[in-house]
Amino acid sequence: MKKFKIRKGDRVVVTTGKDRGKSGEVLRVLRKDDRVLVQGVNLVKKHQRQTARQEGGIVEVEAPVHISNVAHADPNDGKAARVGWKVLEDGRKVRFSRRSGEMIDR
C-alpha cells in the first residue's frame, strides 16, 4: 500500500489547474484513485433530487483533485512545501516541512 504524505485534515495548496493558488483543508483521501477532496477547491455543480431530508436544486460540491496537483502548505507562511520524515528521540516517526523545518504532526 502506498504511503501518502498528505492526510485528512492537512492544509494544502493547489499547484496546477483552474484553482491554482487556492488553499484548503483535505476532507478525504481517496487512496485507490490517488486523489484528494479539498474544501472549497474544484467546485462542480450537481443537480440534486429533493427528498424528505434535503431540498432539491443545483448545489455546488467539491470534486476530487489528483494528489500530484496539491502540495502541503507550510505551517509558517502557507506557501507550498515538500514533506519529509524524521524519527524523534522517543521513537515516533513524524512529518516535517522541508521549507521551514517545522513539524507537521503533533
Short mmCIF file of N, CA and C in Angstrom, two decimals:
data_model
loop_
_atom_site.label_atom_id
_atom_site.label_comp_id
_atom_site.label_asym_id
_atom_site.label_seq_id
_atom_site.Cartn_x
_atom_site.Cartn_y
_atom_site.Cartn_z
N MET A 1 0.84 -1.18 0.00
CA MET A 1 0.00 0.00 0.00
C MET A 1 0.89 1.25 0.00
N LYS A 2 0.46 2.26 -0.76
CA LYS A 2 1.24 3.48 -0.88
C LYS A 2 1.20 4.28 0.41
N LYS A 3 2.28 4.97 0.70
CA LYS A 3 2.36 5.83 1.87
C LYS A 3 2.25 7.28 1.39
N PHE A 4 1.10 7.91 1.61
CA PHE A 4 0.89 9.28 1.18
C PHE A 4 1.41 10.26 2.22
N LYS A 5 1.97 11.36 1.76
CA LYS A 5 2.46 12.37 2.67
C LYS A 5 1.36 13.37 3.02
N ILE A 6 0.24 13.30 2.31
CA ILE A 6 -0.90 14.18 2.59
C ILE A 6 -1.99 13.35 3.23
N ARG A 7 -2.52 13.84 4.34
CA ARG A 7 -3.54 13.11 5.09
C ARG A 7 -4.76 14.00 5.31
N LYS A 8 -5.83 13.38 5.77
CA LYS A 8 -7.06 14.09 6.09
C LYS A 8 -6.78 15.13 7.18
N GLY A 9 -7.30 16.34 6.98
CA GLY A 9 -7.10 17.41 7.96
C GLY A 9 -5.91 18.30 7.66
N ASP A 10 -5.05 17.92 6.73
CA ASP A 10 -3.89 18.74 6.37
C ASP A 10 -4.33 19.96 5.56
N ARG A 11 -3.56 21.02 5.66
CA ARG A 11 -3.79 22.22 4.85
C ARG A 11 -2.91 22.11 3.61
N VAL A 12 -3.53 22.20 2.41
CA VAL A 12 -2.79 22.05 1.16
C VAL A 12 -3.02 23.24 0.25
N VAL A 13 -2.10 23.40 -0.73
CA VAL A 13 -2.18 24.44 -1.74
C VAL A 13 -2.26 23.76 -3.10
N VAL A 14 -3.17 24.23 -3.97
CA VAL A 14 -3.30 23.67 -5.32
C VAL A 14 -2.20 24.28 -6.18
N THR A 15 -1.42 23.43 -6.88
CA THR A 15 -0.27 23.92 -7.65
C THR A 15 -0.57 24.08 -9.13
N THR A 16 -1.56 23.35 -9.67
CA THR A 16 -1.89 23.45 -11.09
C THR A 16 -3.40 23.41 -11.30
N GLY A 17 -3.82 23.80 -12.49
CA GLY A 17 -5.23 23.71 -12.84
C GLY A 17 -5.98 25.01 -12.64
N LYS A 18 -7.31 24.95 -12.78
CA LYS A 18 -8.13 26.16 -12.72
C LYS A 18 -8.15 26.79 -11.33
N ASP A 19 -7.87 26.02 -10.30
CA ASP A 19 -7.88 26.53 -8.93
C ASP A 19 -6.48 26.76 -8.38
N ARG A 20 -5.52 26.97 -9.26
CA ARG A 20 -4.13 27.16 -8.84
C ARG A 20 -4.01 28.32 -7.86
N GLY A 21 -3.28 28.09 -6.76
CA GLY A 21 -3.08 29.10 -5.75
C GLY A 21 -4.06 29.04 -4.60
N LYS A 22 -5.18 28.36 -4.78
CA LYS A 22 -6.16 28.25 -3.70
C LYS A 22 -5.66 27.25 -2.67
N SER A 23 -6.08 27.44 -1.44
CA SER A 23 -5.70 26.50 -0.40
C SER A 23 -6.94 26.08 0.37
N GLY A 24 -6.84 24.95 1.01
CA GLY A 24 -7.96 24.43 1.79
C GLY A 24 -7.55 23.21 2.58
N GLU A 25 -8.49 22.72 3.36
CA GLU A 25 -8.25 21.57 4.20
C GLU A 25 -8.66 20.30 3.47
N VAL A 26 -7.89 19.24 3.63
CA VAL A 26 -8.20 17.96 3.00
C VAL A 26 -9.35 17.32 3.77
N LEU A 27 -10.46 17.08 3.06
CA LEU A 27 -11.63 16.46 3.68
C LEU A 27 -11.56 14.94 3.62
N ARG A 28 -10.97 14.41 2.54
CA ARG A 28 -10.92 12.98 2.32
C ARG A 28 -9.75 12.63 1.42
N VAL A 29 -9.12 11.49 1.64
CA VAL A 29 -8.07 10.99 0.77
C VAL A 29 -8.58 9.71 0.12
N LEU A 30 -8.65 9.72 -1.22
CA LEU A 30 -9.10 8.55 -1.97
C LEU A 30 -7.86 7.80 -2.44
N ARG A 31 -7.38 6.89 -1.63
CA ARG A 31 -6.11 6.22 -1.86
C ARG A 31 -6.10 5.40 -3.14
N LYS A 32 -7.22 4.74 -3.43
CA LYS A 32 -7.28 3.87 -4.60
C LYS A 32 -7.12 4.65 -5.90
N ASP A 33 -7.64 5.87 -5.93
CA ASP A 33 -7.61 6.70 -7.14
C ASP A 33 -6.50 7.74 -7.13
N ASP A 34 -5.69 7.80 -6.08
CA ASP A 34 -4.63 8.82 -5.92
C ASP A 34 -5.21 10.23 -5.98
N ARG A 35 -6.33 10.45 -5.31
CA ARG A 35 -7.00 11.75 -5.33
C ARG A 35 -7.32 12.21 -3.92
N VAL A 36 -7.50 13.53 -3.79
CA VAL A 36 -7.89 14.12 -2.51
C VAL A 36 -9.08 15.05 -2.73
N LEU A 37 -9.90 15.18 -1.70
CA LEU A 37 -11.03 16.09 -1.72
C LEU A 37 -10.66 17.27 -0.84
N VAL A 38 -10.56 18.46 -1.45
CA VAL A 38 -10.10 19.66 -0.73
C VAL A 38 -11.27 20.63 -0.59
N GLN A 39 -11.44 21.16 0.61
CA GLN A 39 -12.54 22.06 0.90
C GLN A 39 -12.44 23.35 0.09
N GLY A 40 -13.48 23.66 -0.68
CA GLY A 40 -13.55 24.90 -1.45
C GLY A 40 -12.77 24.89 -2.75
N VAL A 41 -12.27 23.74 -3.17
CA VAL A 41 -11.46 23.64 -4.39
C VAL A 41 -12.14 22.69 -5.36
N ASN A 42 -12.07 22.99 -6.66
CA ASN A 42 -12.63 22.18 -7.74
C ASN A 42 -14.14 21.98 -7.54
N LEU A 43 -14.84 23.09 -7.36
CA LEU A 43 -16.29 23.05 -7.16
C LEU A 43 -17.00 22.75 -8.48
N VAL A 44 -17.94 21.81 -8.43
CA VAL A 44 -18.75 21.47 -9.60
C VAL A 44 -20.22 21.58 -9.20
N LYS A 45 -21.05 21.86 -10.20
CA LYS A 45 -22.49 21.96 -9.93
C LYS A 45 -23.12 20.59 -10.09
N LYS A 46 -23.95 20.23 -9.10
CA LYS A 46 -24.59 18.92 -9.09
C LYS A 46 -26.10 19.13 -8.97
N HIS A 47 -26.85 18.44 -9.81
CA HIS A 47 -28.31 18.51 -9.74
C HIS A 47 -28.77 17.49 -8.72
N GLN A 48 -29.41 17.99 -7.67
CA GLN A 48 -29.77 17.12 -6.56
C GLN A 48 -31.29 16.99 -6.47
N ARG A 49 -31.76 15.76 -6.35
CA ARG A 49 -33.19 15.50 -6.23
C ARG A 49 -33.66 15.80 -4.82
N GLN A 50 -34.86 16.31 -4.71
CA GLN A 50 -35.42 16.63 -3.40
C GLN A 50 -35.87 15.36 -2.71
N THR A 51 -35.57 15.25 -1.42
CA THR A 51 -36.02 14.13 -0.60
C THR A 51 -36.69 14.69 0.64
N ALA A 52 -37.13 13.83 1.51
CA ALA A 52 -37.76 14.27 2.76
C ALA A 52 -36.76 14.99 3.65
N ARG A 53 -35.49 14.65 3.54
CA ARG A 53 -34.45 15.23 4.41
C ARG A 53 -33.79 16.47 3.82
N GLN A 54 -33.66 16.53 2.50
CA GLN A 54 -32.92 17.63 1.89
C GLN A 54 -33.70 18.27 0.75
N GLU A 55 -33.37 19.53 0.52
CA GLU A 55 -34.02 20.27 -0.53
C GLU A 55 -33.36 19.98 -1.87
N GLY A 56 -34.12 20.05 -2.94
CA GLY A 56 -33.58 19.79 -4.26
C GLY A 56 -33.03 21.05 -4.89
N GLY A 57 -32.45 20.91 -6.07
CA GLY A 57 -31.92 22.05 -6.80
C GLY A 57 -30.50 21.80 -7.26
N ILE A 58 -29.85 22.87 -7.68
CA ILE A 58 -28.46 22.78 -8.14
C ILE A 58 -27.57 23.22 -7.00
N VAL A 59 -26.69 22.32 -6.57
CA VAL A 59 -25.79 22.61 -5.45
C VAL A 59 -24.35 22.49 -5.94
N GLU A 60 -23.46 23.21 -5.28
CA GLU A 60 -22.03 23.13 -5.60
C GLU A 60 -21.36 22.22 -4.59
N VAL A 61 -20.63 21.23 -5.10
CA VAL A 61 -19.90 20.30 -4.24
C VAL A 61 -18.46 20.20 -4.73
N GLU A 62 -17.58 19.78 -3.84
CA GLU A 62 -16.17 19.61 -4.20
C GLU A 62 -16.00 18.30 -4.95
N ALA A 63 -15.19 18.34 -6.00
CA ALA A 63 -14.83 17.14 -6.73
C ALA A 63 -13.38 16.81 -6.39
N PRO A 64 -12.99 15.54 -6.47
CA PRO A 64 -11.61 15.16 -6.13
C PRO A 64 -10.58 15.75 -7.10
N VAL A 65 -9.41 16.05 -6.55
CA VAL A 65 -8.27 16.57 -7.31
C VAL A 65 -7.16 15.53 -7.21
N HIS A 66 -6.38 15.35 -8.28
CA HIS A 66 -5.29 14.39 -8.22
C HIS A 66 -4.26 14.85 -7.20
N ILE A 67 -3.71 13.89 -6.47
CA ILE A 67 -2.80 14.21 -5.36
C ILE A 67 -1.52 14.89 -5.84
N SER A 68 -1.16 14.69 -7.12
CA SER A 68 0.05 15.33 -7.64
C SER A 68 -0.16 16.82 -7.90
N ASN A 69 -1.41 17.28 -7.90
CA ASN A 69 -1.71 18.69 -8.17
C ASN A 69 -1.85 19.52 -6.91
N VAL A 70 -1.59 18.93 -5.76
CA VAL A 70 -1.62 19.68 -4.50
C VAL A 70 -0.30 19.49 -3.77
N ALA A 71 0.05 20.49 -2.98
CA ALA A 71 1.27 20.42 -2.17
C ALA A 71 0.91 20.84 -0.75
N HIS A 72 1.63 20.32 0.19
CA HIS A 72 1.39 20.66 1.58
C HIS A 72 1.71 22.13 1.82
N ALA A 73 0.86 22.82 2.58
CA ALA A 73 1.10 24.23 2.91
C ALA A 73 2.03 24.31 4.11
N ASP A 74 3.04 25.16 4.01
CA ASP A 74 3.99 25.33 5.11
C ASP A 74 3.28 25.92 6.32
N PRO A 75 3.53 25.39 7.53
CA PRO A 75 2.85 25.90 8.72
C PRO A 75 3.16 27.37 9.02
N ASN A 76 4.32 27.86 8.60
CA ASN A 76 4.70 29.24 8.91
C ASN A 76 4.08 30.26 7.96
N ASP A 77 4.28 30.09 6.63
CA ASP A 77 3.83 31.12 5.69
C ASP A 77 2.72 30.68 4.74
N GLY A 78 2.33 29.40 4.76
CA GLY A 78 1.23 28.93 3.93
C GLY A 78 1.58 28.66 2.49
N LYS A 79 2.85 28.80 2.11
CA LYS A 79 3.26 28.51 0.74
C LYS A 79 3.52 27.02 0.58
N ALA A 80 3.55 26.56 -0.68
CA ALA A 80 3.74 25.14 -0.97
C ALA A 80 5.09 24.66 -0.46
N ALA A 81 5.09 23.49 0.16
CA ALA A 81 6.33 22.93 0.71
C ALA A 81 6.34 21.42 0.51
N ARG A 82 7.54 20.87 0.38
CA ARG A 82 7.69 19.42 0.33
C ARG A 82 7.67 18.88 1.75
N VAL A 83 7.37 17.60 1.87
CA VAL A 83 7.24 16.97 3.18
C VAL A 83 8.32 15.92 3.33
N GLY A 84 8.95 15.90 4.50
CA GLY A 84 9.95 14.89 4.81
C GLY A 84 9.55 14.13 6.07
N TRP A 85 10.28 13.07 6.35
CA TRP A 85 10.04 12.26 7.54
C TRP A 85 11.27 12.30 8.43
N LYS A 86 11.05 12.31 9.74
CA LYS A 86 12.17 12.16 10.67
C LYS A 86 11.70 11.40 11.90
N VAL A 87 12.64 10.69 12.51
CA VAL A 87 12.33 9.91 13.70
C VAL A 87 12.83 10.69 14.91
N LEU A 88 11.94 10.92 15.86
CA LEU A 88 12.29 11.66 17.07
C LEU A 88 12.99 10.75 18.07
N GLU A 89 13.51 11.35 19.15
CA GLU A 89 14.24 10.60 20.17
C GLU A 89 13.36 9.55 20.84
N ASP A 90 12.05 9.86 20.98
CA ASP A 90 11.15 8.91 21.64
C ASP A 90 10.66 7.81 20.71
N GLY A 91 11.16 7.78 19.45
CA GLY A 91 10.84 6.71 18.52
C GLY A 91 9.69 7.00 17.58
N ARG A 92 9.02 8.16 17.75
CA ARG A 92 7.90 8.49 16.86
C ARG A 92 8.43 8.96 15.51
N LYS A 93 7.75 8.55 14.44
CA LYS A 93 8.08 8.98 13.08
C LYS A 93 7.11 10.08 12.71
N VAL A 94 7.62 11.29 12.45
CA VAL A 94 6.76 12.45 12.20
C VAL A 94 7.10 13.08 10.85
N ARG A 95 6.13 13.81 10.31
CA ARG A 95 6.34 14.56 9.07
C ARG A 95 6.79 15.98 9.42
N PHE A 96 7.64 16.55 8.55
CA PHE A 96 8.07 17.93 8.76
C PHE A 96 8.14 18.64 7.41
N SER A 97 8.03 19.96 7.44
CA SER A 97 8.09 20.76 6.24
C SER A 97 9.55 20.98 5.86
N ARG A 98 9.91 20.66 4.63
CA ARG A 98 11.29 20.86 4.20
C ARG A 98 11.58 22.34 3.95
N ARG A 99 10.55 23.15 3.82
CA ARG A 99 10.73 24.59 3.57
C ARG A 99 11.21 25.30 4.85
N SER A 100 10.55 25.01 5.98
CA SER A 100 10.90 25.72 7.21
C SER A 100 11.48 24.81 8.30
N GLY A 101 11.34 23.49 8.13
CA GLY A 101 11.82 22.56 9.15
C GLY A 101 10.82 22.34 10.27
N GLU A 102 9.66 22.99 10.18
CA GLU A 102 8.62 22.89 11.22
C GLU A 102 7.93 21.53 11.15
N MET A 103 7.61 20.95 12.32
CA MET A 103 6.92 19.67 12.35
C MET A 103 5.45 19.85 11.97
N ILE A 104 4.92 18.89 11.20
CA ILE A 104 3.52 18.93 10.79
C ILE A 104 2.68 18.10 11.76
N ASP A 105 3.17 16.91 12.11
CA ASP A 105 2.46 16.05 13.07
C ASP A 105 2.76 16.53 14.49
N ARG A 106 1.77 16.43 15.32
CA ARG A 106 1.97 16.85 16.73
C ARG A 106 1.99 15.65 17.63
#
